[in-house]
Tab-separated table of C-alpha atoms in Angstrom:
chain	number	residue	atom	x	y	z
B	1428	MET	CA	46.108	-46.295	44.324
B	1429	THR	CA	47.358	-42.789	42.149
B	1430	GLU	CA	50.256	-41.113	42.360
B	1431	SER	CA	48.725	-38.560	43.478
B	1432	SER	CA	47.062	-39.769	46.521
B	1433	VAL	CA	50.515	-41.137	47.361
B	1434	HIS	CA	52.244	-38.158	47.405
B	1435	PRO	CA	49.768	-35.027	47.701
B	1436	ALA	CA	50.265	-31.677	45.806
B	1437	LEU	CA	52.185	-30.465	48.169
B	1438	TRP	CA	54.345	-32.593	50.155
B	1439	PRO	CA	55.856	-30.689	53.953
B	1440	ALA	CA	59.410	-31.259	53.536
B	1441	PRO	CA	60.422	-32.882	56.984
B	1442	HIS	CA	62.324	-30.406	59.303
B	1443	ALA	CA	65.364	-32.024	60.816
B	1444	SER	CA	65.447	-31.701	64.727
B	1445	GLY	CA	68.876	-32.656	64.865
B	1446	ALA	CA	72.023	-34.397	63.413
B	1447	VAL	CA	71.495	-37.053	60.879
B	1448	ASP	CA	72.812	-40.343	61.508
B	1449	ALA	CA	71.759	-42.630	58.815
B	1450	THR	CA	72.746	-45.368	56.045
B	1451	VAL	CA	70.858	-44.868	53.139
B	1452	THR	CA	71.246	-47.756	50.345
B	1453	VAL	CA	71.010	-45.729	46.708
B	1454	PRO	CA	69.257	-47.538	43.835
B	1455	GLY	CA	71.041	-48.301	40.715
B	1456	SER	CA	72.527	-45.616	38.599
B	1457	LYS	CA	70.056	-44.184	35.606
B	1458	SER	CA	72.871	-43.115	33.382
B	1459	VAL	CA	74.637	-46.514	33.809
B	1460	THR	CA	71.393	-48.546	33.397
B	1461	ASN	CA	70.426	-46.764	30.064
B	1462	ARG	CA	73.462	-46.747	28.538
B	1463	ALA	CA	73.898	-50.629	29.241
B	1464	LEU	CA	70.377	-51.090	27.805
B	1465	VAL	CA	71.040	-50.111	24.636
B	1466	LEU	CA	74.395	-51.842	24.487
B	1467	ALA	CA	72.791	-55.019	25.535
B	1468	ALA	CA	69.790	-54.619	23.025
B	1469	LEU	CA	72.563	-53.895	20.057
B	1470	ALA	CA	74.688	-56.768	21.327
B	1471	ALA	CA	75.195	-60.327	19.304
B	1472	GLU	CA	74.322	-62.374	22.554
B	1473	PRO	CA	71.819	-61.876	25.188
B	1474	GLY	CA	73.229	-59.981	28.330
B	1475	TRP	CA	72.203	-59.439	32.214
B	1476	LEU	CA	71.578	-56.343	34.276
B	1477	ARG	CA	72.083	-56.480	37.759
B	1478	ARG	CA	70.586	-54.566	40.390
B	1479	PRO	CA	69.435	-52.123	37.486
B	1480	LEU	CA	67.426	-48.552	38.118
B	1481	ARG	CA	63.791	-49.123	38.172
B	1482	SER	CA	62.316	-45.848	37.575
B	1483	ARG	CA	60.214	-43.546	34.918
B	1484	ASP	CA	63.707	-42.852	32.694
B	1485	THR	CA	64.582	-46.395	32.872
B	1486	LEU	CA	61.490	-47.991	32.431
B	1487	LEU	CA	60.769	-45.919	29.563
B	1488	MET	CA	64.242	-47.375	27.766
B	1489	ALA	CA	63.312	-50.767	28.225
B	1490	GLU	CA	59.534	-50.563	26.832
B	1491	ALA	CA	60.739	-48.573	23.886
B	1492	LEU	CA	63.611	-51.302	23.165
B	1493	ARG	CA	60.754	-53.693	23.523
B	1494	ALA	CA	58.529	-52.445	21.097
B	1495	MET	CA	61.406	-52.518	18.597
B	1496	GLY	CA	61.681	-56.276	19.224
B	1497	VAL	CA	63.815	-56.376	22.058
B	1498	GLY	CA	63.641	-58.813	24.613
B	1499	ILE	CA	63.699	-57.728	28.220
B	1500	GLU	CA	62.734	-60.078	31.111
B	1501	GLU	CA	63.141	-58.929	34.543
B	1502	THR	CA	63.501	-61.536	37.400
B	1503	VAL	CA	63.650	-60.824	41.014
B	1504	SER	CA	65.166	-63.174	43.894
B	1505	SER	CA	64.027	-63.426	47.410
B	1506	SER	CA	67.024	-61.453	48.636
B	1507	SER	CA	66.086	-59.349	51.897
B	1508	SER	CA	66.126	-55.359	51.688
B	1509	VAL	CA	68.554	-53.275	52.721
B	1510	ALA	CA	67.289	-51.171	55.519
B	1511	GLY	CA	66.891	-47.034	54.025
B	1512	GLY	CA	66.412	-48.105	50.293
B	1513	PRO	CA	64.506	-50.174	48.226
B	1514	ASP	CA	65.568	-53.753	47.607
B	1515	ALA	CA	67.437	-53.759	44.413
B	1516	SER	CA	70.118	-56.176	45.259
B	1517	GLY	CA	68.233	-59.463	44.073
B	1518	GLU	CA	66.692	-57.958	40.585
B	1519	ALA	CA	68.368	-58.643	37.353
B	1520	TRP	CA	66.944	-58.041	33.699
B	1521	ARG	CA	67.921	-60.538	30.831
B	1522	VAL	CA	68.162	-58.870	27.327
B	1523	ILE	CA	67.394	-60.972	24.682
B	1524	PRO	CA	68.819	-58.615	21.025
B	1525	ALA	CA	66.308	-59.480	18.140
B	1526	GLY	CA	66.098	-57.862	14.681
B	1527	LEU	CA	64.947	-54.255	15.347
B	1528	HIS	CA	61.422	-53.330	13.516
B	1529	GLY	CA	58.604	-51.065	13.361
B	1530	PRO	CA	56.362	-49.630	12.794
B	1531	THR	CA	56.017	-48.222	16.440
B	1532	THR	CA	55.711	-45.334	18.325
B	1533	ILE	CA	58.115	-44.289	21.407
B	1534	ASP	CA	57.460	-42.390	24.539
B	1535	VAL	CA	60.362	-40.723	25.722
B	1536	GLY	CA	58.495	-38.747	28.496
B	1537	ASN	CA	61.091	-36.110	29.097
B	1538	ALA	CA	63.995	-38.640	29.512
B	1539	GLY	CA	66.952	-37.059	27.534
B	1540	THR	CA	68.979	-40.411	26.992
B	1541	VAL	CA	65.749	-41.651	25.798
B	1542	MET	CA	64.704	-39.224	23.151
B	1543	ARG	CA	68.868	-38.713	22.598
B	1544	PHE	CA	69.923	-42.554	22.382
B	1545	LEU	CA	67.238	-44.395	20.971
B	1546	PRO	CA	66.866	-42.315	17.330
B	1547	PRO	CA	70.337	-43.789	16.242
B	1548	VAL	CA	68.776	-47.267	17.402
B	1549	ALA	CA	66.100	-46.646	15.378
B	1550	ALA	CA	67.807	-46.073	12.088
B	1551	LEU	CA	69.032	-49.909	12.441
B	1552	ALA	CA	65.642	-50.994	12.432
B	1553	ASP	CA	63.285	-51.847	9.704
B	1554	GLY	CA	60.285	-49.686	9.397
B	1555	PRO	CA	59.339	-46.131	10.881
B	1556	ILE	CA	59.887	-45.573	14.718
B	1557	ARG	CA	57.901	-42.279	15.682
B	1558	PHE	CA	59.259	-40.508	19.012
B	1559	ASP	CA	56.765	-38.675	21.312
B	1560	GLY	CA	56.622	-37.459	24.943
B	1561	ASP	CA	55.706	-35.065	27.609
B	1562	PRO	CA	55.491	-31.362	26.400
B	1563	ARG	CA	58.596	-30.358	27.959
B	1564	SER	CA	60.676	-32.802	25.551
B	1565	TYR	CA	59.322	-30.859	22.591
B	1566	GLU	CA	61.457	-27.946	23.858
B	1567	ARG	CA	64.457	-29.781	24.261
B	1568	PRO	CA	67.064	-29.563	21.395
B	1569	LEU	CA	67.602	-32.838	19.461
B	1570	ASN	CA	69.140	-31.073	16.704
B	1571	GLY	CA	72.602	-32.649	17.239
B	1572	VAL	CA	71.479	-35.962	16.814
B	1573	ILE	CA	68.988	-35.330	14.135
B	1574	ASP	CA	71.478	-33.768	11.673
B	1575	ALA	CA	74.244	-36.066	12.262
B	1576	LEU	CA	71.918	-38.975	11.779
B	1577	ARG	CA	71.087	-37.724	8.428
B	1578	VAL	CA	74.390	-36.874	7.552
B	1579	LEU	CA	75.544	-40.453	8.577
B	1580	GLY	CA	72.375	-41.675	5.679
B	1581	ALA	CA	69.393	-42.203	8.019
B	1582	ARG	CA	65.666	-40.249	6.833
B	1583	ILE	CA	63.970	-38.292	9.192
B	1584	ASP	CA	60.994	-36.480	9.559
B	1585	ASP	CA	60.541	-33.869	11.943
B	1586	ASP	CA	59.079	-30.586	9.946
B	1587	GLY	CA	62.483	-28.909	10.309
B	1588	ARG	CA	61.796	-28.656	14.321
B	1589	GLY	CA	65.321	-30.185	15.657
B	1590	SER	CA	63.371	-31.688	18.298
B	1591	LEU	CA	60.242	-33.631	19.024
B	1592	PRO	CA	57.902	-35.410	18.058
B	1593	LEU	CA	59.855	-36.913	14.572
B	1594	THR	CA	59.922	-40.368	12.737
B	1595	VAL	CA	63.032	-42.201	12.103
B	1596	HIS	CA	62.389	-44.167	8.861
B	1597	GLY	CA	64.836	-47.090	9.652
B	1598	GLY	CA	66.339	-49.206	6.636
B	1599	GLY	CA	67.957	-51.923	8.426
B	1600	ALA	CA	71.522	-50.518	8.636
B	1601	LEU	CA	73.212	-47.244	8.506
B	1602	ASP	CA	76.173	-46.466	6.819
B	1603	GLY	CA	78.075	-44.199	9.117
B	1604	GLY	CA	81.071	-42.507	8.816
B	1605	PRO	CA	82.442	-38.829	9.930
B	1606	VAL	CA	80.180	-36.478	11.012
B	1607	ALA	CA	80.652	-33.037	12.644
B	1608	ILE	CA	78.522	-31.644	15.397
B	1609	ASP	CA	77.886	-28.441	18.332
B	1610	ALA	CA	77.357	-30.639	21.089
B	1611	SER	CA	78.043	-27.987	23.479
B	1612	SER	CA	74.326	-27.871	24.697
B	1613	SER	CA	74.097	-31.554	25.578
B	1614	SER	CA	76.966	-34.314	25.718
B	1615	GLN	CA	74.291	-37.064	25.097
B	1616	PHE	CA	74.507	-35.972	21.544
B	1617	VAL	CA	78.095	-37.413	21.595
B	1618	SER	CA	77.130	-40.400	23.526
B	1619	ALA	CA	74.071	-41.494	21.320
B	1620	LEU	CA	76.000	-41.824	18.160
B	1621	LEU	CA	78.861	-43.629	20.406
B	1622	LEU	CA	76.473	-46.120	21.587
B	1623	SER	CA	75.129	-46.811	18.238
B	1624	GLY	CA	78.147	-46.666	15.737
B	1625	PRO	CA	79.570	-50.189	16.230
B	1626	ARG	CA	76.648	-51.159	14.467
B	1627	PHE	CA	77.240	-48.560	11.765
B	1628	ASN	CA	78.630	-50.242	8.164
B	1629	GLN	CA	81.757	-47.408	8.614
B	1630	GLY	CA	81.380	-46.981	12.867
B	1631	VAL	CA	81.230	-43.465	13.407
B	1632	GLU	CA	83.681	-40.594	13.563
B	1633	VAL	CA	82.318	-38.022	15.892
B	1634	ARG	CA	83.999	-34.462	15.842
B	1635	HIS	CA	82.609	-31.821	18.245
B	1636	THR	CA	83.017	-28.044	16.664
B	1637	GLY	CA	81.358	-25.852	19.258
B	1638	ASP	CA	82.089	-24.396	22.465
B	1639	LYS	CA	83.592	-26.232	25.867
B	1640	LEU	CA	81.961	-29.676	26.202
B	1641	PRO	CA	79.506	-30.124	29.162
B	1642	SER	CA	79.481	-33.352	31.603
B	1643	MET	CA	82.595	-34.646	30.320
B	1644	PRO	CA	82.359	-37.799	32.741
B	1645	HIS	CA	79.209	-38.811	31.029
B	1646	ILE	CA	81.276	-39.323	27.695
B	1647	ARG	CA	83.728	-41.065	29.665
B	1648	MET	CA	80.948	-43.351	30.786
B	1649	THR	CA	79.890	-44.374	27.187
B	1650	VAL	CA	83.486	-44.783	25.958
B	1651	ASP	CA	84.075	-47.290	28.870
B	1652	MET	CA	81.281	-48.993	28.722
B	1653	LEU	CA	81.765	-49.415	24.822
B	1654	ARG	CA	85.004	-51.063	25.655
B	1655	ALA	CA	83.387	-53.478	28.344
B	1656	VAL	CA	81.495	-54.874	25.409
B	1657	GLY	CA	84.565	-55.570	22.992
B	1658	ALA	CA	84.238	-52.118	20.811
B	1659	GLN	CA	87.351	-50.345	19.789
B	1660	VAL	CA	86.723	-46.683	20.641
B	1661	ASP	CA	89.604	-44.035	20.044
B	1662	GLU	CA	89.303	-40.726	22.097
B	1663	PRO	CA	91.082	-37.580	23.089
B	1664	GLU	CA	91.947	-38.735	26.662
B	1665	THR	CA	93.978	-41.705	25.402
B	1666	GLY	CA	96.441	-39.456	22.714
B	1667	GLY	CA	93.547	-39.439	20.420
B	1668	GLU	CA	92.623	-35.946	18.253
B	1669	PRO	CA	90.848	-33.284	20.676
B	1670	ASN	CA	87.202	-33.332	20.551
B	1671	VAL	CA	87.174	-36.298	18.178
B	1672	TRP	CA	85.832	-39.979	19.301
B	1673	ARG	CA	86.200	-42.899	16.622
B	1674	VAL	CA	84.352	-46.325	17.210
B	1675	SER	CA	85.161	-49.083	14.863
B	1676	PRO	CA	82.422	-51.073	13.317
B	1677	SER	CA	82.249	-54.735	15.263
B	1678	ALA	CA	79.847	-57.062	16.876
B	1679	LEU	CA	79.461	-56.415	20.621
B	1680	LEU	CA	79.554	-58.998	23.491
B	1681	GLY	CA	76.685	-59.706	26.003
B	1682	ARG	CA	78.039	-59.572	29.380
B	1683	ASP	CA	77.057	-59.588	33.279
B	1684	LEU	CA	76.714	-56.298	34.465
B	1685	THR	CA	76.050	-54.934	38.021
B	1686	VAL	CA	75.026	-51.384	37.931
B	1687	GLU	CA	76.641	-49.050	40.275
B	1688	PRO	CA	74.481	-47.079	42.899
B	1689	ASP	CA	73.577	-43.501	41.470
B	1690	LEU	CA	75.982	-41.069	43.076
B	1691	SER	CA	73.837	-38.093	41.927
B	1692	ASN	CA	70.924	-39.574	43.535
B	1693	ALA	CA	72.904	-39.933	46.683
B	1694	GLN	CA	73.547	-35.741	46.690
B	1695	PRO	CA	70.348	-35.348	48.870
B	1696	PHE	CA	71.332	-37.799	51.509
B	1697	LEU	CA	75.058	-36.519	51.778
B	1698	ALA	CA	73.586	-32.842	51.699
B	1699	ALA	CA	71.690	-33.935	54.673
B	1700	ALA	CA	74.408	-34.705	56.473
B	1701	LEU	CA	76.496	-31.190	55.744
B	1702	VAL	CA	73.246	-29.398	56.600
B	1703	THR	CA	72.457	-30.780	59.883
B	1704	GLY	CA	75.949	-31.428	61.035
B	1705	GLY	CA	75.236	-35.513	60.991
B	1706	ARG	CA	76.870	-38.367	59.568
B	1707	VAL	CA	75.803	-40.527	56.405
B	1708	THR	CA	76.878	-43.638	55.149
B	1709	ILE	CA	76.001	-44.652	51.259
B	1710	PRO	CA	77.128	-48.444	50.928
B	1711	ASP	CA	78.786	-49.808	47.864
B	1712	TRP	CA	80.211	-46.374	46.639
B	1713	PRO	CA	82.872	-47.266	43.877
B	1714	GLU	CA	86.729	-46.688	44.253
B	1715	ARG	CA	86.874	-45.903	40.669
B	1716	THR	CA	83.832	-44.422	38.722
B	1717	THR	CA	82.916	-41.985	35.544
B	1718	GLN	CA	79.732	-40.829	37.242
B	1719	PRO	CA	79.924	-37.054	37.992
B	1720	GLY	CA	78.197	-37.747	41.524
B	1721	ASP	CA	81.614	-38.683	42.427
B	1722	ALA	CA	82.921	-35.448	42.635
B	1723	LEU	CA	80.443	-34.595	45.723
B	1724	ARG	CA	83.158	-36.115	47.784
B	1725	GLU	CA	85.587	-33.257	46.809
B	1726	ILE	CA	82.892	-30.317	47.020
B	1727	PHE	CA	81.020	-30.944	49.921
B	1728	THR	CA	84.221	-31.409	51.731
B	1729	ALA	CA	85.134	-27.983	50.572
B	1730	MET	CA	81.526	-26.859	51.794
B	1731	GLY	CA	82.479	-28.030	55.327
B	1732	GLY	CA	82.404	-31.745	56.011
B	1733	SER	CA	84.921	-34.663	55.317
B	1734	CYS	CA	84.396	-37.738	53.856
B	1735	GLU	CA	85.538	-41.546	54.418
B	1736	LEU	CA	85.932	-44.198	51.462
B	1737	THR	CA	86.163	-47.850	52.650
B	1738	GLU	CA	84.919	-51.300	52.136
B	1739	ARG	CA	81.308	-50.649	53.451
B	1740	GLY	CA	81.001	-47.573	51.330
B	1741	LEU	CA	81.252	-43.661	51.839
B	1742	THR	CA	80.884	-42.016	54.616
B	1743	PHE	CA	80.109	-38.363	55.035
B	1744	THR	CA	80.064	-36.107	57.944
B	1745	GLY	CA	79.143	-32.312	58.365
B	1746	SER	CA	81.385	-30.169	60.756
B	1747	GLY	CA	78.029	-28.195	61.628
B	1748	ARG	CA	78.892	-25.293	59.443
B	1749	ILE	CA	78.231	-24.779	55.914
B	1750	HIS	CA	81.150	-22.710	53.529
B	1751	GLY	CA	80.305	-20.757	50.303
B	1752	ILE	CA	82.190	-21.982	47.508
B	1753	ASP	CA	83.209	-20.657	43.957
B	1754	VAL	CA	83.258	-24.213	41.655
B	1755	ASP	CA	83.192	-24.588	38.251
B	1756	LEU	CA	80.097	-27.375	37.932
B	1757	GLY	CA	80.626	-27.693	33.968
B	1758	GLU	CA	81.688	-31.701	34.109
B	1759	VAL	CA	78.997	-32.510	36.680
B	1760	GLY	CA	75.904	-29.972	35.942
B	1761	GLU	CA	73.695	-32.138	37.221
B	1762	LEU	CA	74.703	-31.670	40.590
B	1763	THR	CA	74.069	-27.847	40.343
B	1764	PRO	CA	70.522	-28.123	41.752
B	1765	GLY	CA	71.585	-29.804	45.216
B	1766	ILE	CA	74.705	-27.240	45.445
B	1767	ALA	CA	72.435	-24.201	45.290
B	1768	ALA	CA	70.324	-25.390	48.138
B	1769	VAL	CA	73.085	-25.951	50.185
B	1770	ALA	CA	74.951	-22.997	49.498
B	1771	ALA	CA	71.332	-20.677	50.350
B	1772	LEU	CA	72.185	-22.122	53.763
B	1773	ALA	CA	75.856	-21.576	53.932
B	1774	ASP	CA	77.957	-18.873	55.997
B	1775	GLY	CA	79.406	-16.992	52.918
B	1776	PRO	CA	78.444	-16.413	49.266
B	1777	SER	CA	78.818	-19.295	46.375
B	1778	THR	CA	79.334	-18.575	42.698
B	1779	LEU	CA	78.408	-21.781	40.576
B	1780	SER	CA	79.584	-21.720	36.997
B	1781	GLY	CA	80.109	-23.431	34.034
B	1782	VAL	CA	76.330	-24.323	33.643
B	1783	ALA	CA	74.320	-22.272	30.728
B	1784	HIS	CA	73.559	-25.912	29.293
B	1785	LEU	CA	71.327	-26.526	32.432
B	1786	ARG	CA	68.670	-23.800	30.772
B	1787	LEU	CA	67.743	-26.779	28.347
B	1788	HIS	CA	67.308	-29.406	31.021
B	1789	GLU	CA	64.274	-30.930	32.373
B	1790	THR	CA	63.022	-27.097	33.034
B	1791	ASP	CA	65.396	-24.084	32.798
B	1792	ARG	CA	67.104	-24.975	35.990
B	1793	LEU	CA	68.938	-21.569	36.487
B	1794	ALA	CA	66.078	-19.658	36.230
B	1795	ALA	CA	63.759	-22.012	38.484
B	1796	LEU	CA	66.364	-22.122	41.152
B	1797	THR	CA	66.887	-18.502	41.063
B	1798	LYS	CA	63.030	-18.081	41.771
B	1799	GLU	CA	61.933	-20.621	44.345
B	1800	ILE	CA	65.334	-19.833	46.405
B	1801	ASN	CA	64.434	-15.989	46.222
B	1802	GLU	CA	60.791	-17.044	46.836
B	1803	LEU	CA	62.142	-18.156	50.206
B	1804	GLY	CA	63.742	-15.422	51.047
B	1805	GLY	CA	67.174	-16.131	49.247
B	1806	ASP	CA	69.086	-13.880	47.184
B	1807	VAL	CA	70.234	-15.784	44.062
B	1808	THR	CA	71.105	-14.178	40.937
B	1809	GLU	CA	71.296	-15.432	37.604
B	1810	THR	CA	74.873	-15.211	35.269
B	1811	ALA	CA	75.730	-15.671	31.904
B	1812	ASP	CA	76.601	-19.326	32.654
B	1813	GLY	CA	75.210	-20.441	36.245
B	1814	LEU	CA	74.460	-18.697	39.780
B	1815	ARG	CA	75.638	-16.371	42.317
B	1816	ILE	CA	74.221	-17.281	46.124
B	1817	ARG	CA	74.171	-14.766	48.653
B	1818	PRO	CA	73.104	-16.670	51.742
B	1819	ARG	CA	69.876	-15.018	53.799
B	1820	PRO	CA	67.762	-15.798	56.211
B	1821	LEU	CA	65.160	-18.254	54.569
B	1822	HIS	CA	61.533	-18.509	55.443
B	1823	GLY	CA	58.809	-21.179	54.692
B	1824	GLY	CA	56.748	-21.512	51.866
B	1825	THR	CA	55.890	-23.543	48.399
B	1826	PHE	CA	58.798	-24.566	46.709
B	1827	HIS	CA	57.542	-25.451	42.926
B	1828	THR	CA	59.276	-28.726	41.127
B	1829	TYR	CA	58.973	-27.824	37.424
B	1830	ASP	CA	58.325	-31.765	36.930
B	1831	ASP	CA	61.817	-31.730	38.029
B	1832	HIS	CA	63.134	-34.523	40.075
B	1833	ARG	CA	66.152	-32.598	40.996
B	1834	MET	CA	64.270	-29.645	41.720
B	1835	ALA	CA	62.213	-31.145	44.432
B	1836	THR	CA	65.154	-33.238	45.947
B	1837	ALA	CA	66.828	-29.443	45.816
B	1838	GLY	CA	63.745	-28.189	48.162
B	1839	SER	CA	64.089	-30.818	50.461
B	1840	ILE	CA	67.339	-30.128	51.357
B	1841	ILE	CA	66.586	-26.417	52.223
B	1842	GLY	CA	63.947	-27.743	54.084
B	1843	LEU	CA	65.870	-29.887	56.498
B	1844	ALA	CA	66.907	-26.564	57.971
B	1845	VAL	CA	63.758	-24.589	57.618
B	1846	PRO	CA	60.503	-25.162	58.856
B	1847	GLY	CA	57.095	-24.952	56.512
B	1848	VAL	CA	58.815	-25.534	53.040
B	1849	GLU	CA	56.314	-27.242	50.953
B	1850	ILE	CA	57.175	-29.299	47.764
B	1851	GLU	CA	55.035	-28.854	44.632
B	1852	ASN	CA	54.425	-32.720	43.023
B	1853	VAL	CA	57.430	-34.178	44.918
B	1854	ALA	CA	55.898	-37.342	42.958
B	1855	THR	CA	58.493	-36.018	40.394
B	1856	THR	CA	61.189	-37.577	41.959
B	1857	ALA	CA	59.997	-40.949	40.330
B	1858	LYS	CA	61.666	-40.299	37.201
B	1859	THR	CA	65.124	-41.436	38.648
B	1860	LEU	CA	64.801	-42.060	42.587
B	1861	PRO	CA	61.623	-44.142	43.302
B	1862	ASP	CA	60.495	-43.858	47.017
B	1863	PHE	CA	62.126	-40.701	47.423
B	1864	PRO	CA	59.849	-39.345	50.225
B	1865	GLN	CA	60.162	-42.607	52.291
B	1866	MET	CA	63.836	-42.862	51.888
B	1867	TRP	CA	64.059	-39.159	53.159
B	1868	THR	CA	61.689	-39.669	56.228
B	1869	GLY	CA	63.456	-43.163	56.715
B	1870	MET	CA	66.879	-41.128	57.053
B	1871	LEU	CA	65.237	-38.662	59.632
B	1872	GLY	CA	63.736	-42.036	61.698
B	1873	ALA	CA	60.584	-40.917	60.998
């Protein structure tokens, strides 16, 4: 059965007939899974990932590492599934490091973590590693990683584009050392160099020279995960020099890691509670985390809900009213589409700022949100670094996704309150949230 036959080109977004009351089990974090795969592949001993996310982006990462010689064995126990989502509780991947080698070609799809985290890994391989991907991947910037690797001693052919397709000619090792980059278009440039840094002969010192760094929680996640496998990292937040990260050369430990639920992927379900005045519980919400999605507790509370974090998880309850918000989303930009969808249904205007870098994501998210919400009757205006949203009565219509998973979930949020919304290519949610349509209808009791 093909993907298009499972999810037709236009998917009627379910309309909520009343307040939602559901428990939704969200699969593992993509950001954690893909970082953990890279660190495990570079370790000196085998390791385990438990409850990893199985999605297009993570499977692309796993296949890419396998193509370079890493062993990744998948096992699934017979544990029972948890109501509300796919059963990931019994799944584990055993990662067996090996000598990295080419020649091979890696398909990055449109996954920022794959296209940015793996060229430094490829520089440590023996032989040429070619990177290619979806048409949109050619438009996403890679110059921060390419230029930095050249300074650190790598040989890369990209015909001067600063983007895909490209070939890394691995020499089996990399000198490393200090490098200055402008990572203002993507924090992944910094994370990419830090993740492989322990394996460079001199380690790495990454100095950010541009404007304010976006998505700082993702860099904190990288640093925490490096330290958990034995790396020594000096960073600004622990007394280091501002905008400078240093990773010392060292062997990395294999470890047994259980992946947290993906809190950003919990966003549409929490939004459903807010939009319908209902209640949604997300099991296993961590008490402490570096995931950007944890900011939803504060943001959605400010927009009219309330939340309680217990041993069971996070329960979010809507009040029946949605308030506009003025918020800087620079550190949590990936949450912007869902917040914009909720803001379009609010009782007052909203201003979302600090997210100019979203123009370089899976699609130009600011332009896409403006166009799609306005075509449903909304009043959204782009600003230099975000969106201004003035609520207006919305009507049904087609909500285009531009092959962007977060556009698909944003349209689904609007569809809860607006009859007749149809999502074009809802199957794009498989990038990070497999089975989203089934989870969404299940939440509504369908």
